[in-house]
N, CA, C and O atoms as a Maestro MAE file, in Angstrom:
{
 s_m_m2io_version
 :::
 2.0.0
}

f_m_ct {
 s_m_title
 :::
 protein
 m_atom[172] {
  # First column is atom index #
  i_m_mmod_type
  r_m_x_coord
  r_m_y_coord
  r_m_z_coord
  i_m_residue_number
  s_m_chain_name
  s_m_pdb_residue_name
  s_m_pdb_atom_name
  i_m_atomic_number
  :::
  1 25 -10.087 -18.513 37.143 1 A "MET " " N  " 7
  2 3 -10.350 -18.479 35.697 1 A "MET " " CA " 6
  3 2 -10.145 -17.064 35.159 1 A "MET " " C  " 6
  4 15 -9.497 -16.862 34.132 1 A "MET " " O  " 8
  5 25 -10.704 -16.101 35.868 2 A "ASN " " N  " 7
  6 3 -10.607 -14.719 35.413 2 A "ASN " " CA " 6
  7 2 -9.164 -14.228 35.438 2 A "ASN " " C  " 6
  8 15 -8.750 -13.460 34.569 2 A "ASN " " O  " 8
  9 25 -8.399 -14.672 36.436 3 A "ASN " " N  " 7
  10 3 -7.017 -14.221 36.555 3 A "ASN " " CA " 6
  11 2 -6.179 -14.700 35.374 3 A "ASN " " C  " 6
  12 15 -5.384 -13.934 34.828 3 A "ASN " " O  " 8
  13 25 -6.350 -15.956 34.976 4 A "SER " " N  " 7
  14 3 -5.573 -16.486 33.852 4 A "SER " " CA " 6
  15 2 -5.935 -15.762 32.556 4 A "SER " " C  " 6
  16 15 -5.080 -15.571 31.691 4 A "SER " " O  " 8
  17 25 -7.194 -15.361 32.420 5 A "LYS " " N  " 7
  18 3 -7.600 -14.622 31.226 5 A "LYS " " CA " 6
  19 2 -6.927 -13.252 31.202 5 A "LYS " " C  " 6
  20 15 -6.505 -12.782 30.146 5 A "LYS " " O  " 8
  21 25 -6.828 -12.610 32.369 6 A "ASN " " N  " 7
  22 3 -6.153 -11.319 32.444 6 A "ASN " " CA " 6
  23 2 -4.677 -11.453 32.095 6 A "ASN " " C  " 6
  24 15 -4.121 -10.598 31.405 6 A "ASN " " O  " 8
  25 25 -4.039 -12.520 32.567 7 A "VAL " " N  " 7
  26 3 -2.624 -12.752 32.261 7 A "VAL " " CA " 6
  27 2 -2.447 -12.954 30.761 7 A "VAL " " C  " 6
  28 15 -1.505 -12.426 30.170 7 A "VAL " " O  " 8
  29 25 -3.345 -13.711 30.146 8 A "LEU " " N  " 7
  30 3 -3.264 -13.959 28.705 8 A "LEU " " CA " 6
  31 2 -3.392 -12.655 27.924 8 A "LEU " " C  " 6
  32 15 -2.639 -12.419 26.979 8 A "LEU " " O  " 8
  33 25 -4.337 -11.812 28.315 9 A "ILE " " N  " 7
  34 3 -4.518 -10.517 27.651 9 A "ILE " " CA " 6
  35 2 -3.267 -9.661 27.821 9 A "ILE " " C  " 6
  36 15 -2.828 -9.006 26.875 9 A "ILE " " O  " 8
  37 25 -2.698 -9.665 29.013 10 A "LEU " " N  " 7
  38 3 -1.491 -8.881 29.277 10 A "LEU " " CA " 6
  39 2 -0.335 -9.347 28.395 10 A "LEU " " C  " 6
  40 15 0.400 -8.529 27.843 10 A "LEU " " O  " 8
  41 25 -0.178 -10.667 28.266 11 A "VAL " " N  " 7
  42 3 0.894 -11.217 27.428 11 A "VAL " " CA " 6
  43 2 0.682 -10.818 25.966 11 A "VAL " " C  " 6
  44 15 1.638 -10.451 25.282 11 A "VAL " " O  " 8
  45 25 -0.550 -10.887 25.487 12 A "LEU " " N  " 7
  46 3 -0.832 -10.509 24.102 12 A "LEU " " CA " 6
  47 2 -0.533 -9.033 23.863 12 A "LEU " " C  " 6
  48 15 0.059 -8.673 22.846 12 A "LEU " " O  " 8
  49 25 -0.940 -8.184 24.794 13 A "VAL " " N  " 7
  50 3 -0.678 -6.749 24.656 13 A "VAL " " CA " 6
  51 2 0.821 -6.477 24.652 13 A "VAL " " C  " 6
  52 15 1.305 -5.669 23.859 13 A "VAL " " O  " 8
  53 25 1.559 -7.150 25.535 14 A "ALA " " N  " 7
  54 3 3.010 -6.972 25.599 14 A "ALA " " CA " 6
  55 2 3.659 -7.428 24.292 14 A "ALA " " C  " 6
  56 15 4.564 -6.764 23.785 14 A "ALA " " O  " 8
  57 25 3.204 -8.553 23.747 15 A "ALA " " N  " 7
  58 3 3.777 -9.070 22.502 15 A "ALA " " CA " 6
  59 2 3.531 -8.094 21.355 15 A "ALA " " C  " 6
  60 15 4.431 -7.842 20.553 15 A "ALA " " O  " 8
  61 25 2.329 -7.548 21.271 16 A "VAL " " N  " 7
  62 3 2.012 -6.584 20.217 16 A "VAL " " CA " 6
  63 2 2.867 -5.327 20.365 16 A "VAL " " C  " 6
  64 15 3.350 -4.779 19.374 16 A "VAL " " O  " 8
  65 25 3.053 -4.871 21.607 17 A "ALA " " N  " 7
  66 3 3.862 -3.679 21.846 17 A "ALA " " CA " 6
  67 2 5.310 -3.911 21.433 17 A "ALA " " C  " 6
  68 15 5.922 -3.050 20.801 17 A "ALA " " O  " 8
  69 25 5.858 -5.065 21.785 18 A "ILE " " N  " 7
  70 3 7.252 -5.378 21.450 18 A "ILE " " CA " 6
  71 2 7.419 -5.502 19.939 18 A "ILE " " C  " 6
  72 15 8.371 -4.962 19.376 18 A "ILE " " O  " 8
  73 25 6.505 -6.207 19.280 19 A "LEU " " N  " 7
  74 3 6.598 -6.365 17.831 19 A "LEU " " CA " 6
  75 2 6.448 -5.020 17.127 19 A "LEU " " C  " 6
  76 15 7.149 -4.743 16.153 19 A "LEU " " O  " 8
  77 25 5.552 -4.200 17.611 20 A "GLY " " N  " 7
  78 3 5.379 -2.871 17.028 20 A "GLY " " CA " 6
  79 2 6.625 -2.020 17.187 20 A "GLY " " C  " 6
  80 15 7.007 -1.294 16.269 20 A "GLY " " O  " 8
  81 25 7.257 -2.105 18.348 21 A "TYR " " N  " 7
  82 3 8.488 -1.349 18.590 21 A "TYR " " CA " 6
  83 2 9.603 -1.825 17.669 21 A "TYR " " C  " 6
  84 15 10.322 -1.010 17.092 21 A "TYR " " O  " 8
  85 25 9.749 -3.139 17.530 22 A "LEU " " N  " 7
  86 3 10.794 -3.681 16.658 22 A "LEU " " CA " 6
  87 2 10.551 -3.275 15.206 22 A "LEU " " C  " 6
  88 15 11.492 -2.943 14.485 22 A "LEU " " O  " 8
  89 25 9.288 -3.303 14.779 23 A "TYR " " N  " 7
  90 3 8.961 -2.886 13.418 23 A "TYR " " CA " 6
  91 2 9.287 -1.410 13.216 23 A "TYR " " C  " 6
  92 15 9.846 -1.030 12.187 23 A "TYR " " O  " 8
  93 25 8.937 -0.577 14.203 24 A "TYR " " N  " 7
  94 3 9.214 0.854 14.122 24 A "TYR " " CA " 6
  95 2 10.713 1.118 14.043 24 A "TYR " " C  " 6
  96 15 11.167 1.938 13.245 24 A "TYR " " O  " 8
  97 25 11.475 0.419 14.875 25 A "GLU " " N  " 7
  98 3 12.935 0.573 14.858 25 A "GLU " " CA " 6
  99 2 13.503 0.156 13.508 25 A "GLU " " C  " 6
  100 15 14.390 0.831 12.987 25 A "GLU " " O  " 8
  101 25 13.022 -0.925 12.936 26 A "SER " " N  " 7
  102 3 13.552 -1.404 11.661 26 A "SER " " CA " 6
  103 2 13.221 -0.426 10.538 26 A "SER " " C  " 6
  104 15 13.977 -0.317 9.572 26 A "SER " " O  " 8
  105 25 12.098 0.287 10.653 27 A "GLN " " N  " 7
  106 3 11.750 1.265 9.636 27 A "GLN " " CA " 6
  107 2 12.586 2.538 9.768 27 A "GLN " " C  " 6
  108 15 12.874 3.197 8.769 27 A "GLN " " O  " 8
  109 25 12.972 2.885 10.990 28 A "GLN " " N  " 7
  110 3 13.676 4.142 11.229 28 A "GLN " " CA " 6
  111 2 15.135 4.075 10.805 28 A "GLN " " C  " 6
  112 15 15.634 5.001 10.166 28 A "GLN " " O  " 8
  113 25 15.818 3.006 11.148 29 A "SER " " N  " 7
  114 3 17.257 2.932 10.908 29 A "SER " " CA " 6
  115 2 17.550 1.957 9.775 29 A "SER " " C  " 6
  116 15 17.042 0.836 9.751 29 A "SER " " O  " 8
  117 25 18.372 2.401 8.846 30 A "ALA " " N  " 7
  118 3 18.778 1.540 7.741 30 A "ALA " " CA " 6
  119 2 20.243 1.180 7.922 30 A "ALA " " C  " 6
  120 15 21.068 2.032 8.252 30 A "ALA " " O  " 8
  121 25 20.556 -0.082 7.703 31 A "VAL " " N  " 7
  122 3 21.928 -0.561 7.818 31 A "VAL " " CA " 6
  123 2 22.496 -0.681 6.412 31 A "VAL " " C  " 6
  124 15 21.953 -1.393 5.568 31 A "VAL " " O  " 8
  125 25 23.595 0.024 6.173 32 A "VAL " " N  " 7
  126 3 24.222 -0.014 4.856 32 A "VAL " " CA " 6
  127 2 25.673 -0.422 5.017 32 A "VAL " " C  " 6
  128 15 26.442 0.240 5.714 32 A "VAL " " O  " 8
  129 25 26.045 -1.521 4.364 33 A "ILE " " N  " 7
  130 3 27.432 -1.981 4.353 33 A "ILE " " CA " 6
  131 2 27.924 -1.865 2.916 33 A "ILE " " C  " 6
  132 15 27.463 -2.590 2.034 33 A "ILE " " O  " 8
  133 25 28.866 -0.946 2.686 34 A "ASP " " N  " 7
  134 3 29.351 -0.700 1.329 34 A "ASP " " CA " 6
  135 2 30.835 -1.019 1.259 34 A "ASP " " C  " 6
  136 15 31.672 -0.271 1.767 34 A "ASP " " O  " 8
  137 25 31.147 -2.136 0.626 35 A "ALA " " N  " 7
  138 3 32.541 -2.550 0.450 35 A "ALA " " CA " 6
  139 2 32.800 -2.719 -1.046 35 A "ALA " " C  " 6
  140 15 31.853 -2.869 -1.817 35 A "ALA " " O  " 8
  141 25 34.058 -2.697 -1.466 36 A "PRO " " N  " 7
  142 3 34.367 -2.872 -2.897 36 A "PRO " " CA " 6
  143 2 33.802 -4.184 -3.444 36 A "PRO " " C  " 6
  144 15 34.159 -5.264 -2.973 36 A "PRO " " O  " 8
  145 25 32.927 -4.085 -4.431 37 A "GLY " " N  " 7
  146 3 32.344 -5.261 -5.048 37 A "GLY " " CA " 6
  147 2 31.244 -5.907 -4.228 37 A "GLY " " C  " 6
  148 15 30.737 -6.967 -4.596 37 A "GLY " " O  " 8
  149 25 30.868 -5.277 -3.116 38 A "PHE " " N  " 7
  150 3 29.842 -5.873 -2.258 38 A "PHE " " CA " 6
  151 2 29.076 -4.772 -1.550 38 A "PHE " " C  " 6
  152 15 29.662 -3.939 -0.859 38 A "PHE " " O  " 8
  153 25 27.777 -4.772 -1.725 39 A "LYS " " N  " 7
  154 3 26.958 -3.767 -1.053 39 A "LYS " " CA " 6
  155 2 25.741 -4.446 -0.441 39 A "LYS " " C  " 6
  156 15 25.039 -5.209 -1.104 39 A "LYS " " O  " 8
  157 25 25.504 -4.158 0.823 40 A "LEU " " N  " 7
  158 3 24.363 -4.735 1.531 40 A "LEU " " CA " 6
  159 2 23.554 -3.609 2.156 40 A "LEU " " C  " 6
  160 15 24.076 -2.806 2.929 40 A "LEU " " O  " 8
  161 25 22.275 -3.560 1.811 41 A "GLU " " N  " 7
  162 3 21.386 -2.579 2.417 41 A "GLU " " CA " 6
  163 2 20.254 -3.320 3.106 41 A "GLU " " C  " 6
  164 15 19.550 -4.116 2.484 41 A "GLU " " O  " 8
  165 25 20.085 -3.053 4.390 42 A "ALA " " N  " 7
  166 3 19.008 -3.679 5.159 42 A "ALA " " CA " 6
  167 2 18.168 -2.581 5.785 42 A "ALA " " C  " 6
  168 15 18.694 -1.643 6.385 42 A "ALA " " O  " 8
  169 25 16.863 -2.707 5.640 43 A "ARG " " N  " 7
  170 3 15.975 -1.716 6.256 43 A "ARG " " CA " 6
  171 2 15.152 -2.394 7.328 43 A "ARG " " C  " 6
  172 15 14.333 -1.746 7.980 43 A "ARG " " O  " 8
  :::
 }
 m_bond[171] {
  # First column is bond index #
  i_m_from
  i_m_to
  i_m_order
  :::
  1 1 2 1
  2 2 3 1
  3 3 4 2
  4 3 5 1
  5 5 6 1
  6 6 7 1
  7 7 8 2
  8 7 9 1
  9 9 10 1
  10 10 11 1
  11 11 12 2
  12 11 13 1
  13 13 14 1
  14 14 15 1
  15 15 16 2
  16 15 17 1
  17 17 18 1
  18 18 19 1
  19 19 20 2
  20 19 21 1
  21 21 22 1
  22 22 23 1
  23 23 24 2
  24 23 25 1
  25 25 26 1
  26 26 27 1
  27 27 28 2
  28 27 29 1
  29 29 30 1
  30 30 31 1
  31 31 32 2
  32 31 33 1
  33 33 34 1
  34 34 35 1
  35 35 36 2
  36 35 37 1
  37 37 38 1
  38 38 39 1
  39 39 40 2
  40 39 41 1
  41 41 42 1
  42 42 43 1
  43 43 44 2
  44 43 45 1
  45 45 46 1
  46 46 47 1
  47 47 48 2
  48 47 49 1
  49 49 50 1
  50 50 51 1
  51 51 52 2
  52 51 53 1
  53 53 54 1
  54 54 55 1
  55 55 56 2
  56 55 57 1
  57 57 58 1
  58 58 59 1
  59 59 60 2
  60 59 61 1
  61 61 62 1
  62 62 63 1
  63 63 64 2
  64 63 65 1
  65 65 66 1
  66 66 67 1
  67 67 68 2
  68 67 69 1
  69 69 70 1
  70 70 71 1
  71 71 72 2
  72 71 73 1
  73 73 74 1
  74 74 75 1
  75 75 76 2
  76 75 77 1
  77 77 78 1
  78 78 79 1
  79 79 80 2
  80 79 81 1
  81 81 82 1
  82 82 83 1
  83 83 84 2
  84 83 85 1
  85 85 86 1
  86 86 87 1
  87 87 88 2
  88 87 89 1
  89 89 90 1
  90 90 91 1
  91 91 92 2
  92 91 93 1
  93 93 94 1
  94 94 95 1
  95 95 96 2
  96 95 97 1
  97 97 98 1
  98 98 99 1
  99 99 100 2
  100 99 101 1
  101 101 102 1
  102 102 103 1
  103 103 104 2
  104 103 105 1
  105 105 106 1
  106 106 107 1
  107 107 108 2
  108 107 109 1
  109 109 110 1
  110 110 111 1
  111 111 112 2
  112 111 113 1
  113 113 114 1
  114 114 115 1
  115 115 116 2
  116 115 117 1
  117 117 118 1
  118 118 119 1
  119 119 120 2
  120 119 121 1
  121 121 122 1
  122 122 123 1
  123 123 124 2
  124 123 125 1
  125 125 126 1
  126 126 127 1
  127 127 128 2
  128 127 129 1
  129 129 130 1
  130 130 131 1
  131 131 132 2
  132 131 133 1
  133 133 134 1
  134 134 135 1
  135 135 136 2
  136 135 137 1
  137 137 138 1
  138 138 139 1
  139 139 140 2
  140 139 141 1
  141 141 142 1
  142 142 143 1
  143 143 144 2
  144 143 145 1
  145 145 146 1
  146 146 147 1
  147 147 148 2
  148 147 149 1
  149 149 150 1
  150 150 151 1
  151 151 152 2
  152 151 153 1
  153 153 154 1
  154 154 155 1
  155 155 156 2
  156 155 157 1
  157 157 158 1
  158 158 159 1
  159 159 160 2
  160 159 161 1
  161 161 162 1
  162 162 163 1
  163 163 164 2
  164 163 165 1
  165 165 166 1
  166 166 167 1
  167 167 168 2
  168 167 169 1
  169 169 170 1
  170 170 171 1
  171 171 172 2
  :::
 }
}
């Protein structure tokens, strides 16, 4: 019982770390596509 609880906690911590990293990366780099008559900016 205790082992499965530890695995669950580990998975939750890993998920939070991955989501936090992806959020940080998305905030740091901006993607800008600038073409004639079309402009796309993604942050």
